[in-house]
Tab-separated table of C-alpha atoms and ligand atoms in Angstrom:
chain	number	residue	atom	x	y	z
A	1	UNK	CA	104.190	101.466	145.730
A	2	UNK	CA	103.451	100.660	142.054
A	3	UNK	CA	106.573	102.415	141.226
A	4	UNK	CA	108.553	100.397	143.548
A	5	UNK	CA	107.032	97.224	142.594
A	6	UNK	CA	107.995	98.315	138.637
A	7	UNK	CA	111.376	98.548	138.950
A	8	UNK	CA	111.738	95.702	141.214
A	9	UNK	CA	109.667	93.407	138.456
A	10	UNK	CA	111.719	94.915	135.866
A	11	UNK	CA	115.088	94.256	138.004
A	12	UNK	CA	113.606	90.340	137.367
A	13	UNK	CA	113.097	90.180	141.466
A	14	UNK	CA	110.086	87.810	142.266
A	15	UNK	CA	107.491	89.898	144.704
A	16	UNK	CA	105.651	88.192	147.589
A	17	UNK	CA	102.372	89.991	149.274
A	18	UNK	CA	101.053	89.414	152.634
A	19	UNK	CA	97.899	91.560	152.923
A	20	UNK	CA	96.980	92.564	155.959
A	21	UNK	CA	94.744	94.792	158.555
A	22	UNK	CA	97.734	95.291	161.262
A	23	UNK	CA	97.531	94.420	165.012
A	24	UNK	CA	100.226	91.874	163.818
A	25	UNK	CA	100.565	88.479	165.029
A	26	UNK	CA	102.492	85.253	165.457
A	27	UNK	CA	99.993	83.762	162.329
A	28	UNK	CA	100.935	86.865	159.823
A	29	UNK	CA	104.381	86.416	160.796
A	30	UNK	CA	104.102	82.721	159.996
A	31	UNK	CA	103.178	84.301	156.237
A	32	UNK	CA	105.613	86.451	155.773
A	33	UNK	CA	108.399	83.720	156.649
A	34	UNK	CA	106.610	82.049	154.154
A	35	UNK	CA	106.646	84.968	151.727
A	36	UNK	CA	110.449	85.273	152.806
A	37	UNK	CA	111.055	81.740	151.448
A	38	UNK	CA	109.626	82.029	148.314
A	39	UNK	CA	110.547	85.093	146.831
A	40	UNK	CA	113.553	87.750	146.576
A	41	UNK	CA	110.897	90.793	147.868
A	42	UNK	CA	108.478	90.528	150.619
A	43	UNK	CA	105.206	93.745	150.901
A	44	UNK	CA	103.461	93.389	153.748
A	45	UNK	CA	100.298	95.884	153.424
A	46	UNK	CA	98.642	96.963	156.644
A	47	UNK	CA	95.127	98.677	155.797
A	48	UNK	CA	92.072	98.601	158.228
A	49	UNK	CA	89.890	98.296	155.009
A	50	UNK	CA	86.385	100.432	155.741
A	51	UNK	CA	84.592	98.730	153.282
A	52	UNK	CA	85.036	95.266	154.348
A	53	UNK	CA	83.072	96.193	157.783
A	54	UNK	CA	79.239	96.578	158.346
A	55	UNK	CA	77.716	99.422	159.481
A	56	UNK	CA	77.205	97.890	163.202
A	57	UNK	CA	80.898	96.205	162.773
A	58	UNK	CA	84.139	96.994	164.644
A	59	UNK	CA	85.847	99.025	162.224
A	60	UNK	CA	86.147	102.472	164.314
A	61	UNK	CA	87.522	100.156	167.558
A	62	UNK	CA	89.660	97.421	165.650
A	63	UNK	CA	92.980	96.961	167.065
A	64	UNK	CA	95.862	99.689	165.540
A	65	UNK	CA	99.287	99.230	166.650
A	66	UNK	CA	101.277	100.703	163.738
A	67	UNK	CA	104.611	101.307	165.552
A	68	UNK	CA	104.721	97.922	167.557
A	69	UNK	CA	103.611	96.147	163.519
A	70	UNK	CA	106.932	98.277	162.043
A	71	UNK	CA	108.933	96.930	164.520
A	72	UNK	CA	107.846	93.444	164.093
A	73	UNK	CA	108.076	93.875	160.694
A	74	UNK	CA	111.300	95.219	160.531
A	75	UNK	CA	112.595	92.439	162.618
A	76	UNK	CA	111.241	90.170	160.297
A	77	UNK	CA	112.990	91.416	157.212
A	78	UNK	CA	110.583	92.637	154.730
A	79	UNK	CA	111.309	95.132	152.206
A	80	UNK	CA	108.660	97.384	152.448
A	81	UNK	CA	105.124	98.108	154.300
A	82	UNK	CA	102.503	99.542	152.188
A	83	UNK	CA	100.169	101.135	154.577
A	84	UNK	CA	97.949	103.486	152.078
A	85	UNK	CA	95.365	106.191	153.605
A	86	UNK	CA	92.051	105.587	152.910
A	87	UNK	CA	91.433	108.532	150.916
A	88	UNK	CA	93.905	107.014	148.558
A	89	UNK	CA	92.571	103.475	148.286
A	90	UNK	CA	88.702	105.048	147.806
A	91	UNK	CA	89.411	108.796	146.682
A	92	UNK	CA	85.961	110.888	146.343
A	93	UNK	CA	83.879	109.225	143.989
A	94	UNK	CA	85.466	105.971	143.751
A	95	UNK	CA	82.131	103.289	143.250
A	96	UNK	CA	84.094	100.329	141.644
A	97	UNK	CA	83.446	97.049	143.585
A	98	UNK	CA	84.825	93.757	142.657
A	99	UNK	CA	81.763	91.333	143.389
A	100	UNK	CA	82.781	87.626	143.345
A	101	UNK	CA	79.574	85.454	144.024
A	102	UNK	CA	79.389	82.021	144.301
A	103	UNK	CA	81.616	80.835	147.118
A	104	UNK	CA	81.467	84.312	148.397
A	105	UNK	CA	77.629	84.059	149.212
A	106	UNK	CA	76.905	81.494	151.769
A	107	UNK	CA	78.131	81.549	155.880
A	108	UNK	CA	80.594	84.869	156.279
A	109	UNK	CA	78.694	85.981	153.019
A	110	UNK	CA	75.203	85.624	154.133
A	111	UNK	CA	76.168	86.958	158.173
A	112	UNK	CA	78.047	89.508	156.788
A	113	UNK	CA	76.618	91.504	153.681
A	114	UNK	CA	79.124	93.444	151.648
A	115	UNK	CA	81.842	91.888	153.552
A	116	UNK	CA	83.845	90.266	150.818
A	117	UNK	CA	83.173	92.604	148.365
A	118	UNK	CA	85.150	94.569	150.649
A	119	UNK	CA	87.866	92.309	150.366
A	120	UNK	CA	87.859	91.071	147.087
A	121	UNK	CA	87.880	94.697	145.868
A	122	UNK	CA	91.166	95.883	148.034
A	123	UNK	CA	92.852	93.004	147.560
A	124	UNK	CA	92.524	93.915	143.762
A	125	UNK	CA	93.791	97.303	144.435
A	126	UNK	CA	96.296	95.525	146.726
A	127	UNK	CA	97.620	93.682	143.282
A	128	UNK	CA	97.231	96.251	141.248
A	129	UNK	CA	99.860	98.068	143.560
A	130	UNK	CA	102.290	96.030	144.389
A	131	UNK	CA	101.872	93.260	141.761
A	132	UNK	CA	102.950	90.356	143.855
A	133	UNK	CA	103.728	87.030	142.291
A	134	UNK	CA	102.373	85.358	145.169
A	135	UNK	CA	100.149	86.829	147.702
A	136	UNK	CA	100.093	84.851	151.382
A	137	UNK	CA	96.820	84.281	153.587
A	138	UNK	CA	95.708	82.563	156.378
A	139	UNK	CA	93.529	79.075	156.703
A	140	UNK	CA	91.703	80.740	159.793
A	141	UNK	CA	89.581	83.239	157.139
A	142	UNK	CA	89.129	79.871	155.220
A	143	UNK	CA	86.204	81.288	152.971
A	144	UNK	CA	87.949	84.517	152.258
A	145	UNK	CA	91.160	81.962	150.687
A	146	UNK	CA	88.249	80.761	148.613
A	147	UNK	CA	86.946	83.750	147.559
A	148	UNK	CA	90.277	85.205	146.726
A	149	UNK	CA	91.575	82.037	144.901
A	150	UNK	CA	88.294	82.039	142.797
A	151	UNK	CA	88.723	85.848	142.255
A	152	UNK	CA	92.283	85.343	140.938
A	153	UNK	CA	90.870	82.526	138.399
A	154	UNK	CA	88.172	84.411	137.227
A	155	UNK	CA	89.691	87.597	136.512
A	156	UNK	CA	93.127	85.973	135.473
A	157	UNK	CA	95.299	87.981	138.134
A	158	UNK	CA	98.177	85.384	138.053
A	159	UNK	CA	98.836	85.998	141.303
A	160	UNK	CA	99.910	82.932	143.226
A	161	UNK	CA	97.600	82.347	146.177
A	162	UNK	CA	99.462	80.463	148.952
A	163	UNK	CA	97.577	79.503	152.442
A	164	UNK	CA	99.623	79.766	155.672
A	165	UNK	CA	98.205	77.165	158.544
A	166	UNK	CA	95.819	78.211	161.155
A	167	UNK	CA	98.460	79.760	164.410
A	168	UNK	CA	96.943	78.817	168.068
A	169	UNK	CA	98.011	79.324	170.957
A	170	UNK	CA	98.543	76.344	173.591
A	171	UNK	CA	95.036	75.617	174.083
A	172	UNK	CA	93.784	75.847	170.837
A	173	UNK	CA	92.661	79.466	169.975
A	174	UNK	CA	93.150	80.469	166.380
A	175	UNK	CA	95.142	83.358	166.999
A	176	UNK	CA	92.927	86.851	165.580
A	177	UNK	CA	93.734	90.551	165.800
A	178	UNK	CA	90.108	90.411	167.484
A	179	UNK	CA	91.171	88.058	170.767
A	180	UNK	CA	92.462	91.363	172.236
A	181	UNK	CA	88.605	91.790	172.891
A	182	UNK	CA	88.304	89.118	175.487
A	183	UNK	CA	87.957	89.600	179.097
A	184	UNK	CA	89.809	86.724	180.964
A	185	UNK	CA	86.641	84.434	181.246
A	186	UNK	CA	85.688	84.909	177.420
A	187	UNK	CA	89.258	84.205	176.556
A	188	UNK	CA	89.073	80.438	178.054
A	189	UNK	CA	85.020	80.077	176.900
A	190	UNK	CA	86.784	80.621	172.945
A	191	UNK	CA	88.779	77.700	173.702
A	192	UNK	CA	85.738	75.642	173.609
A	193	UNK	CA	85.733	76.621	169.812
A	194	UNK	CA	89.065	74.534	169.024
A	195	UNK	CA	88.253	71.763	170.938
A	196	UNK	CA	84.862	71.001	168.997
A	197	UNK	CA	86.914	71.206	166.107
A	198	UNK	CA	89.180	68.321	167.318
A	199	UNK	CA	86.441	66.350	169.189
A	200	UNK	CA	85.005	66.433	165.621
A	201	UNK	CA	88.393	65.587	163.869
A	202	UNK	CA	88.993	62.875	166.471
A	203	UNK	CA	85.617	61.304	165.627
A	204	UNK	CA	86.362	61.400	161.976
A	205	UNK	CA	90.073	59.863	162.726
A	206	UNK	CA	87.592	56.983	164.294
A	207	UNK	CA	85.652	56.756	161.177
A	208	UNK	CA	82.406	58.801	161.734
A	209	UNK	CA	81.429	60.210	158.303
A	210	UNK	CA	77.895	61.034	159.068
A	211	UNK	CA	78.535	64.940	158.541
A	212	UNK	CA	75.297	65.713	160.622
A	213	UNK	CA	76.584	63.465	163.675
A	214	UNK	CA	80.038	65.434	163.047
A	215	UNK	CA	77.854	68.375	163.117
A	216	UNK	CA	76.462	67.626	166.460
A	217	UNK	CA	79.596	66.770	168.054
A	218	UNK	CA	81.292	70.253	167.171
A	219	UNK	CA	77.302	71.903	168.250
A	220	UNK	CA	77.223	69.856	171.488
A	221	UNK	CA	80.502	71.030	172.826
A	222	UNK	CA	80.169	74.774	172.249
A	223	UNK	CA	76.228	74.313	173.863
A	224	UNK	CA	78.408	73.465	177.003
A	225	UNK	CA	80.104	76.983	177.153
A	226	UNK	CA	77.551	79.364	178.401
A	227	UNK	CA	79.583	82.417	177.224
A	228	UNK	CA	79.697	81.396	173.886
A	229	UNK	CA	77.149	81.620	171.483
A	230	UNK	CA	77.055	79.587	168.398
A	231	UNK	CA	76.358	81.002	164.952
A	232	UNK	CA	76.999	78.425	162.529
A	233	UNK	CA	78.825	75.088	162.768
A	234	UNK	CA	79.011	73.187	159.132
A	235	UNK	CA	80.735	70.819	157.359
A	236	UNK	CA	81.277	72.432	153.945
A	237	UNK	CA	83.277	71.688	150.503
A	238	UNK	CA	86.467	73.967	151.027
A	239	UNK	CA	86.206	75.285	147.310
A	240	UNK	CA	82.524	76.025	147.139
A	241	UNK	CA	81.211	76.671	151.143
A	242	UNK	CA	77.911	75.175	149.282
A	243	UNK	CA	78.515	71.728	148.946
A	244	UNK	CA	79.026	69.143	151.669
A	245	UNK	CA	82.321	68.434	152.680
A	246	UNK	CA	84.959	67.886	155.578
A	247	UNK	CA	86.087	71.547	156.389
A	248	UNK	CA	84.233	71.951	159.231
A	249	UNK	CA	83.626	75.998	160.091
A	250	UNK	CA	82.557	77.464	162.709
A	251	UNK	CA	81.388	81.174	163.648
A	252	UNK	CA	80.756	82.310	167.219
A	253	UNK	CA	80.060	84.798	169.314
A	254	UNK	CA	82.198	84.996	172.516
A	255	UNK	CA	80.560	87.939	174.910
A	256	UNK	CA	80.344	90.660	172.153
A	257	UNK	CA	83.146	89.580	170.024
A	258	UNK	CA	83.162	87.504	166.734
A	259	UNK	CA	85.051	84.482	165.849
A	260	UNK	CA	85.768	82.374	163.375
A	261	UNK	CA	87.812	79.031	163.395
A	262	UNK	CA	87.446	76.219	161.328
A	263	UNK	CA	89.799	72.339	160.467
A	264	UNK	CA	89.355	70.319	158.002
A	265	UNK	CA	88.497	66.647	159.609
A	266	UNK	CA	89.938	64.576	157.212
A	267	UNK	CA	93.878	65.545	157.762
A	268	UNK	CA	95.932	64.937	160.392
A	269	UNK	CA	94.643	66.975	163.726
A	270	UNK	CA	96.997	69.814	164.506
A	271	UNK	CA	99.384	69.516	167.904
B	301	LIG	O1	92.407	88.965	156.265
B	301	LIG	C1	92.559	90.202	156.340
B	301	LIG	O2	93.294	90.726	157.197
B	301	LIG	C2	91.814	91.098	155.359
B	301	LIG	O3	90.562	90.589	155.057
B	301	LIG	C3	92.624	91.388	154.084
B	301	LIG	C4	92.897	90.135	153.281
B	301	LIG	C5	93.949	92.064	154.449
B	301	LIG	C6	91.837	92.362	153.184
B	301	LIG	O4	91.562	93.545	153.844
C-alpha cells in the first residue's frame, strides 16, 4: 500500500481515504462519492479492527461480506481496497497505542473502554499507509469525527478530515453495518431512535433551548419503545462531548444490539 501511495504522491495525484470495517453500505458509499469528488485517487480500507472491540463486544460475529464490498466497490470506481491481515496491522509484539484523551473520554469513551484507542491507533497506521490527503467519515460515529479531527491537530497528520452526512433509510434509521442484527420487531423499535432526534430538533426549530427539556423530549420518546433501552441521551458541544451544546447523541440498546445516532438541533432537520 505505502508503495502504491508513494508513487502516486510522487506522480503529484491527490489521495482520498475512506476507512472502513466492511459490510458496506449506502452511507460509506455516500463517502467515497465524496472522496471521488475531491481527489484524483480514492483507498477505501476495509479492516474489522480487533482492538477497537471489548472483550464482551461483537468483534468475532460482526458482519463480513468481502466479495459483495469488492463488487460495490468496484462499481463505485475506486482505485484500490486496502484490506490488511491483522497480523500485519499488529505483528507479534506490536504495544504502540495512540491515546487521544479529552474528547475521547466521555459517552462512547466512558461505555466503551479502549474503544478509541482502537481507532485512533489504526487510523494512524491507516495514514501512515496510504497517506491520504483527505480521509472521509461519517456524522453517525459523531465522537469518533471528533476524536480523529483532534488526533490529526495534535499530532500534525495534515490529513484533511471531511464528514459525510448521517444515511437513513425512509423512516429514519441511521444506516450501520450492525442493523443486520435486528429481528423484524427490533428493526421498527430503532426507529424510535430517529424520531426523538427530530421531536427534539422540531422543538428547538420552535425555540426550546432548555437543553434538559430537549433532553426529556428525546428520553420520553425512546421510554415509549419497550424494546429499546436507553443508554445515554445528551446534548453535548460537538468538538469537546464535555461541554453543553446542541448535538444531541444518543446510545441505545435495541434487543442485544448497540446503536448509536445522534443530530445536531440547531440545523435544518434532515428529510
Ligand atoms: O468507523 C469505522 O468503521 C471504524 O471505526 C474505522 C474508522 C474504520 C476505524 O476502524
Amino acid at each position: 500500500m505505502l508503495e502504491a501511495s508513494r508513487r502516486w504522491r510522487s506522480a503529484g495525484r491527490s489521495i482520498g481515504l475512506v476507512p472502513t470495517m466492511g459490510a458496506l453500505h449506502a452511507g460509506h458509499l455516500s463517502l467515497v462519492d465524496a472522496a471521488r469528488r475531491e481527489n484524483e485517487i480514492v483507498v477505501v480500507s476495509i479492516f474489522v479492527n480487533p482492538i477497537q472491540f471489548g472483550p464482551n463486544e461483537d468483534f468475532e460475529r460482526y458482519p463480513r461480506d468481502p466479495e459483495r464490498d469488492a463488487v460495490l466497490l468496484g462499481e463505485a470506481g475506486v482505485d484500490a481496497i486496502y484490506e490488511p491481515p491483522i497480523a500485519a496491522m499488529y505483528p507479534p509484539g506490536a504495544s504502540t497505542r495512540v491515546r487521544v484523551g479529552g474528547v475521547a473520554e466521555p459517552l462512547e469513551g466512558k461505555a466503551r473502554p479502549g474503544h478509541f484507542e482502537g481507532v485512533a491507533t489504526v487510523v494512524t497506521k491507516l495514514f501512515a499507509a496510504v497517506q491520504p490527503d483527505r480521509a472521509y467519515f461519517g456524522q453517525k460515529d459523531a465522537q469518533q469525527v471528533a476524536v480523529v479531527k483532534r488526533l490529526v491537530r495534535d499530532l500534525d497528520l495534515g490529513v484533511g478530515v471531511r464528514v459525510g452526512e448521517t444515511v437513513r433509510e425512509p423512516d429514519g434509521v441511521a444506516l450501520s453495518s450492525r442493523n443486520v442484527y435486528l429481528d423484524p420487531a427490533e428493526r421498527r423499535a430503532a426507529a424510535g431512535i430517529s424520531a426523538g432526534l427530530l421531536q427534539a430538533a422540531s422543538a428547538y426549530a420552535a425555540g426550546e433551548r432548555r437543553l434538559d427539556v430537549l433532553r426529556e423530549l428525546i428520553r420520553a420518546r425512546l421510554a415509549a419503545e419497550p424494546l429499546v433501552q436507553l443508554e445515554y441521551a445528551e446534548l453535548v458541544d460537538p468538538d469537546t462531548f464535555s461541554a453543553p451544546g446542541t448535538l444531541a447523541v444518543i446510545a441505545a440498546r435495541v434487543g442485544k444490539t448497540r446503536l448509536i445516532d445522534n443530530l445536531d438541533l440547531s440545523k435544518p432537520a434532515p428529510g
